[in-house]
Amino acid sequence: MNELQFRQSEAVGEFQLIILAVVSLLLVAVYIYLKFVYVKSHEVHEGVRVLSKTRLSQQSVVYELCTDDKKYVVLESKFGVIELHGETLIKEVEQIG
């Protein structure tokens, strides 16, 4: 009777391992989302942020770019990069896409 007897705590230990595994998987999922999905949708290169990217065909893409104070619409094709000015050019490109 002088000896202490402890109950087995395997069920509690297994539950803690399951919680640890779930939290670890959640952290890995958040890391992957931030690394690959969020960063690609919020690309910033030398102070220029990509607001939207619209593929018109296999060889041409329209980007909407933003700097600190201005927005630009740029057409990238196999012929190079062209900044689109005015509402008519932008509407024409939207109709093509």
CSV table of N, CA and C in Angstrom, one decimal:
chain,number,residue,atom,x,y,z
A,1,MET,N,0.8,-1.2,0.0
A,1,MET,CA,0.0,0.0,0.0
A,1,MET,C,0.8,1.3,0.0
A,2,ASN,N,2.1,1.1,0.3
A,2,ASN,CA,2.9,2.3,0.4
A,2,ASN,C,3.4,2.7,-1.0
A,3,GLU,N,3.2,1.9,-2.0
A,3,GLU,CA,3.7,2.2,-3.3
A,3,GLU,C,2.6,3.0,-4.1
A,4,LEU,N,3.1,3.9,-4.9
A,4,LEU,CA,2.2,4.7,-5.7
A,4,LEU,C,1.9,3.9,-7.0
A,5,GLN,N,0.7,3.9,-7.5
A,5,GLN,CA,0.4,3.3,-8.7
A,5,GLN,C,-0.1,4.3,-9.7
A,6,PHE,N,0.4,4.4,-10.9
A,6,PHE,CA,-0.1,5.3,-11.9
A,6,PHE,C,-0.9,4.6,-12.9
A,7,ARG,N,-1.9,5.3,-13.4
A,7,ARG,CA,-2.7,4.8,-14.5
A,7,ARG,C,-2.0,5.0,-15.8
A,8,GLN,N,-2.3,4.1,-16.7
A,8,GLN,CA,-1.7,4.3,-18.0
A,8,GLN,C,-2.3,5.5,-18.7
A,9,SER,N,-1.4,6.3,-19.3
A,9,SER,CA,-1.9,7.5,-20.0
A,9,SER,C,-1.7,7.4,-21.5
A,10,GLU,N,-1.8,6.2,-22.1
A,10,GLU,CA,-1.6,6.1,-23.5
A,10,GLU,C,-2.6,6.8,-24.3
A,11,ALA,N,-3.9,6.8,-23.9
A,11,ALA,CA,-4.9,7.5,-24.6
A,11,ALA,C,-4.7,9.0,-24.7
A,12,VAL,N,-4.2,9.6,-23.6
A,12,VAL,CA,-3.9,11.0,-23.6
A,12,VAL,C,-2.7,11.3,-24.5
A,13,GLY,N,-1.7,10.4,-24.4
A,13,GLY,CA,-0.5,10.6,-25.3
A,13,GLY,C,-0.8,10.5,-26.7
A,14,GLU,N,-1.7,9.5,-27.1
A,14,GLU,CA,-2.1,9.4,-28.5
A,14,GLU,C,-2.9,10.6,-29.0
A,15,PHE,N,-3.7,11.1,-28.1
A,15,PHE,CA,-4.5,12.3,-28.4
A,15,PHE,C,-3.6,13.5,-28.7
A,16,GLN,N,-2.6,13.6,-27.8
A,16,GLN,CA,-1.7,14.7,-28.0
A,16,GLN,C,-0.9,14.6,-29.3
A,17,LEU,N,-0.5,13.4,-29.6
A,17,LEU,CA,0.2,13.2,-30.9
A,17,LEU,C,-0.7,13.5,-32.1
A,18,ILE,N,-2.0,13.2,-32.0
A,18,ILE,CA,-2.9,13.5,-33.1
A,18,ILE,C,-3.1,15.0,-33.2
A,19,ILE,N,-3.2,15.7,-32.1
A,19,ILE,CA,-3.3,17.2,-32.1
A,19,ILE,C,-2.0,17.8,-32.7
A,20,LEU,N,-0.9,17.3,-32.3
A,20,LEU,CA,0.4,17.8,-32.8
A,20,LEU,C,0.5,17.6,-34.3
A,21,ALA,N,0.1,16.4,-34.8
A,21,ALA,CA,0.1,16.1,-36.3
A,21,ALA,C,-0.8,17.0,-37.0
A,22,VAL,N,-2.0,17.3,-36.5
A,22,VAL,CA,-3.0,18.2,-37.2
A,22,VAL,C,-2.5,19.6,-37.3
A,23,VAL,N,-1.9,20.1,-36.1
A,23,VAL,CA,-1.4,21.4,-36.1
A,23,VAL,C,-0.2,21.5,-37.1
A,24,SER,N,0.7,20.5,-37.1
A,24,SER,CA,1.8,20.5,-38.0
A,24,SER,C,1.4,20.6,-39.5
A,25,LEU,N,0.4,19.8,-39.8
A,25,LEU,CA,-0.2,19.8,-41.2
A,25,LEU,C,-0.8,21.1,-41.6
A,26,LEU,N,-1.5,21.7,-40.6
A,26,LEU,CA,-2.1,23.0,-40.8
A,26,LEU,C,-1.0,24.1,-41.1
A,27,LEU,N,0.1,24.0,-40.3
A,27,LEU,CA,1.2,25.0,-40.5
A,27,LEU,C,1.9,24.8,-41.9
A,28,VAL,N,2.0,23.5,-42.3
A,28,VAL,CA,2.6,23.2,-43.6
A,28,VAL,C,1.7,23.7,-44.7
A,29,ALA,N,0.4,23.6,-44.6
A,29,ALA,CA,-0.6,24.0,-45.6
A,29,ALA,C,-0.5,25.6,-45.7
A,30,VAL,N,-0.5,26.2,-44.6
A,30,VAL,CA,-0.4,27.7,-44.6
A,30,VAL,C,0.9,28.2,-45.2
A,31,TYR,N,2.0,27.5,-44.9
A,31,TYR,CA,3.3,27.8,-45.5
A,31,TYR,C,3.3,27.7,-47.1
A,32,ILE,N,2.7,26.5,-47.5
A,32,ILE,CA,2.6,26.3,-49.0
A,32,ILE,C,1.7,27.3,-49.6
A,33,TYR,N,0.6,27.7,-49.0
A,33,TYR,CA,-0.3,28.7,-49.6
A,33,TYR,C,0.4,30.0,-49.7
A,34,LEU,N,1.1,30.4,-48.6
A,34,LEU,CA,1.8,31.7,-48.7
A,34,LEU,C,3.0,31.7,-49.6
A,35,LYS,N,3.7,30.6,-49.7
A,35,LYS,CA,4.9,30.6,-50.6
A,35,LYS,C,4.5,30.5,-52.1
A,36,PHE,N,3.5,29.8,-52.4
A,36,PHE,CA,3.2,29.6,-53.9
A,36,PHE,C,1.9,30.3,-54.4
A,37,VAL,N,0.9,30.4,-53.6
A,37,VAL,CA,-0.4,31.0,-54.1
A,37,VAL,C,-0.4,32.4,-53.9
A,38,TYR,N,-0.3,32.8,-52.6
A,38,TYR,CA,-0.5,34.3,-52.2
A,38,TYR,C,0.6,35.1,-52.9
A,39,VAL,N,1.8,34.7,-52.9
A,39,VAL,CA,3.0,35.5,-53.4
A,39,VAL,C,2.8,35.6,-54.9
A,40,LYS,N,2.4,34.6,-55.6
A,40,LYS,CA,2.2,34.7,-57.1
A,40,LYS,C,1.1,35.7,-57.4
A,41,SER,N,0.1,35.8,-56.6
A,41,SER,CA,-1.1,36.7,-56.9
A,41,SER,C,-0.8,38.1,-56.5
A,42,HIS,N,0.3,38.3,-55.7
A,42,HIS,CA,0.7,39.6,-55.3
A,42,HIS,C,2.2,39.9,-55.6
A,43,GLU,N,2.5,39.6,-56.8
A,43,GLU,CA,3.9,39.8,-57.2
A,43,GLU,C,4.3,41.2,-57.2
A,44,VAL,N,5.5,41.5,-56.6
A,44,VAL,CA,6.0,42.9,-56.5
A,44,VAL,C,7.4,42.8,-57.0
A,45,HIS,N,7.8,43.5,-58.1
A,45,HIS,CA,9.1,43.5,-58.6
A,45,HIS,C,9.6,44.9,-58.8
A,46,GLU,N,10.5,45.3,-58.0
A,46,GLU,CA,11.1,46.7,-58.0
A,46,GLU,C,10.0,47.7,-57.9
A,47,GLY,N,9.1,47.6,-56.9
A,47,GLY,CA,8.1,48.6,-56.7
A,47,GLY,C,6.9,48.5,-57.6
A,48,VAL,N,6.8,47.5,-58.5
A,48,VAL,CA,5.7,47.4,-59.4
A,48,VAL,C,4.9,46.1,-59.0
A,49,ARG,N,3.6,46.3,-58.8
A,49,ARG,CA,2.8,45.2,-58.3
A,49,ARG,C,1.9,44.8,-59.5
A,50,VAL,N,1.7,43.5,-59.7
A,50,VAL,CA,0.8,43.0,-60.7
A,50,VAL,C,-0.6,42.9,-60.2
A,51,LEU,N,-1.5,43.7,-60.7
A,51,LEU,CA,-2.9,43.6,-60.2
A,51,LEU,C,-3.7,42.5,-60.9
A,52,SER,N,-3.5,42.4,-62.2
A,52,SER,CA,-4.3,41.3,-62.9
A,52,SER,C,-3.4,40.9,-64.1
A,53,LYS,N,-3.7,39.7,-64.5
A,53,LYS,CA,-3.0,39.1,-65.6
A,53,LYS,C,-4.1,38.3,-66.4
A,54,THR,N,-4.2,38.7,-67.7
A,54,THR,CA,-5.2,38.1,-68.6
A,54,THR,C,-4.6,37.6,-69.8
A,55,ARG,N,-4.7,36.3,-70.0
A,55,ARG,CA,-4.1,35.7,-71.2
A,55,ARG,C,-5.1,35.8,-72.4
A,56,LEU,N,-4.6,36.4,-73.5
A,56,LEU,CA,-5.5,36.6,-74.6
A,56,LEU,C,-5.3,35.4,-75.6
A,57,SER,N,-4.1,35.0,-75.8
A,57,SER,CA,-3.8,33.8,-76.6
A,57,SER,C,-2.6,33.1,-76.0
A,58,GLN,N,-2.1,32.2,-76.8
A,58,GLN,CA,-0.9,31.5,-76.3
A,58,GLN,C,0.3,32.4,-76.2
A,59,GLN,N,0.3,33.4,-77.0
A,59,GLN,CA,1.5,34.3,-77.1
A,59,GLN,C,1.3,35.7,-76.6
A,60,SER,N,0.2,36.0,-76.1
A,60,SER,CA,0.0,37.4,-75.6
A,60,SER,C,-0.8,37.4,-74.3
A,61,VAL,N,-0.3,38.4,-73.5
A,61,VAL,CA,-0.9,38.5,-72.1
A,61,VAL,C,-1.1,40.0,-71.8
A,62,VAL,N,-2.2,40.4,-71.2
A,62,VAL,CA,-2.4,41.8,-70.8
A,62,VAL,C,-2.2,41.8,-69.3
A,63,TYR,N,-1.3,42.7,-68.8
A,63,TYR,CA,-1.1,42.9,-67.4
A,63,TYR,C,-1.6,44.2,-67.0
A,64,GLU,N,-2.2,44.3,-65.8
A,64,GLU,CA,-2.5,45.6,-65.2
A,64,GLU,C,-1.5,45.8,-64.0
A,65,LEU,N,-0.7,46.8,-64.2
A,65,LEU,CA,0.4,47.0,-63.2
A,65,LEU,C,0.1,48.2,-62.4
A,66,CYS,N,0.7,48.3,-61.2
A,66,CYS,CA,0.4,49.4,-60.3
A,66,CYS,C,1.8,49.8,-59.6
A,67,THR,N,2.1,51.1,-59.7
A,67,THR,CA,3.2,51.6,-58.9
A,67,THR,C,2.6,52.4,-57.8
A,68,ASP,N,3.4,53.2,-57.1
A,68,ASP,CA,2.9,53.9,-55.9
A,68,ASP,C,1.7,54.8,-56.2
A,69,ASP,N,1.7,55.4,-57.4
A,69,ASP,CA,0.6,56.4,-57.7
A,69,ASP,C,-0.1,56.2,-59.0
A,70,LYS,N,0.4,55.3,-59.9
A,70,LYS,CA,-0.2,55.2,-61.2
A,70,LYS,C,-0.5,53.7,-61.5
A,71,LYS,N,-1.5,53.5,-62.4
A,71,LYS,CA,-1.8,52.2,-62.9
A,71,LYS,C,-1.5,52.2,-64.4
A,72,TYR,N,-1.0,51.1,-64.9
A,72,TYR,CA,-0.7,50.9,-66.3
A,72,TYR,C,-1.3,49.6,-66.8
A,73,VAL,N,-1.7,49.6,-68.1
A,73,VAL,CA,-2.1,48.4,-68.8
A,73,VAL,C,-1.1,48.1,-69.8
A,74,VAL,N,-0.5,46.9,-69.8
A,74,VAL,CA,0.6,46.6,-70.7
A,74,VAL,C,0.2,45.3,-71.4
A,75,LEU,N,0.5,45.3,-72.7
A,75,LEU,CA,0.3,44.1,-73.6
A,75,LEU,C,1.6,43.5,-73.8
A,76,GLU,N,1.8,42.2,-73.5
A,76,GLU,CA,3.0,41.5,-73.8
A,76,GLU,C,2.7,40.4,-74.8
A,77,SER,N,3.5,40.5,-75.9
A,77,SER,CA,3.3,39.5,-77.0
A,77,SER,C,4.6,39.1,-77.5
A,78,LYS,N,4.6,38.3,-78.6
A,78,LYS,CA,5.9,37.8,-79.1
A,78,LYS,C,6.6,39.0,-79.8
A,79,PHE,N,6.0,40.1,-80.0
A,79,PHE,CA,6.6,41.3,-80.6
A,79,PHE,C,7.2,42.2,-79.6
A,80,GLY,N,6.9,42.0,-78.3
A,80,GLY,CA,7.5,42.8,-77.3
A,80,GLY,C,6.4,43.3,-76.3
A,81,VAL,N,6.7,44.3,-75.5
A,81,VAL,CA,5.8,44.8,-74.5
A,81,VAL,C,5.4,46.2,-75.0
A,82,ILE,N,4.0,46.4,-74.9
A,82,ILE,CA,3.4,47.7,-75.4
A,82,ILE,C,2.6,48.2,-74.2
A,83,GLU,N,2.8,49.5,-73.9
A,83,GLU,CA,1.9,50.1,-72.9
A,83,GLU,C,0.6,50.6,-73.6
A,84,LEU,N,-0.5,50.2,-73.1
A,84,LEU,CA,-1.8,50.6,-73.8
A,84,LEU,C,-2.3,51.9,-73.2
A,85,HIS,N,-2.5,52.9,-74.0
A,85,HIS,CA,-3.0,54.2,-73.6
A,85,HIS,C,-4.4,54.4,-74.0
A,86,GLY,N,-5.2,55.1,-73.3
A,86,GLY,CA,-6.6,55.5,-73.7
A,86,GLY,C,-7.6,54.4,-73.6
A,87,GLU,N,-8.8,54.8,-73.5
A,87,GLU,CA,-9.9,53.8,-73.3
A,87,GLU,C,-10.1,52.9,-74.6
A,88,THR,N,-9.9,53.5,-75.8
A,88,THR,CA,-10.2,52.7,-77.0
A,88,THR,C,-9.3,51.4,-77.1
A,89,LEU,N,-8.0,51.6,-76.8
A,89,LEU,CA,-7.1,50.5,-76.9
A,89,LEU,C,-7.5,49.4,-75.9
A,90,ILE,N,-7.8,49.9,-74.7
A,90,ILE,CA,-8.1,48.9,-73.6
A,90,ILE,C,-9.4,48.2,-73.9
A,91,LYS,N,-10.4,48.9,-74.4
A,91,LYS,CA,-11.6,48.2,-74.8
A,91,LYS,C,-11.4,47.2,-75.9
A,92,GLU,N,-10.6,47.6,-76.9
A,92,GLU,CA,-10.3,46.7,-78.0
A,92,GLU,C,-9.7,45.4,-77.5
A,93,VAL,N,-8.7,45.5,-76.6
A,93,VAL,CA,-8.0,44.4,-76.0
A,93,VAL,C,-9.0,43.5,-75.2
A,94,GLU,N,-9.9,44.1,-74.5
A,94,GLU,CA,-10.9,43.4,-73.7
A,94,GLU,C,-11.9,42.6,-74.6
A,95,GLN,N,-12.2,43.2,-75.8
A,95,GLN,CA,-13.1,42.5,-76.7
A,95,GLN,C,-12.4,41.3,-77.3
A,96,ILE,N,-11.1,41.4,-77.6
A,96,ILE,CA,-10.4,40.3,-78.2
A,96,ILE,C,-10.4,39.1,-77.2
A,97,GLY,N,-10.1,39.5,-75.9
A,97,GLY,CA,-10.0,38.4,-74.9
A,97,GLY,C,-11.3,37.9,-74.6
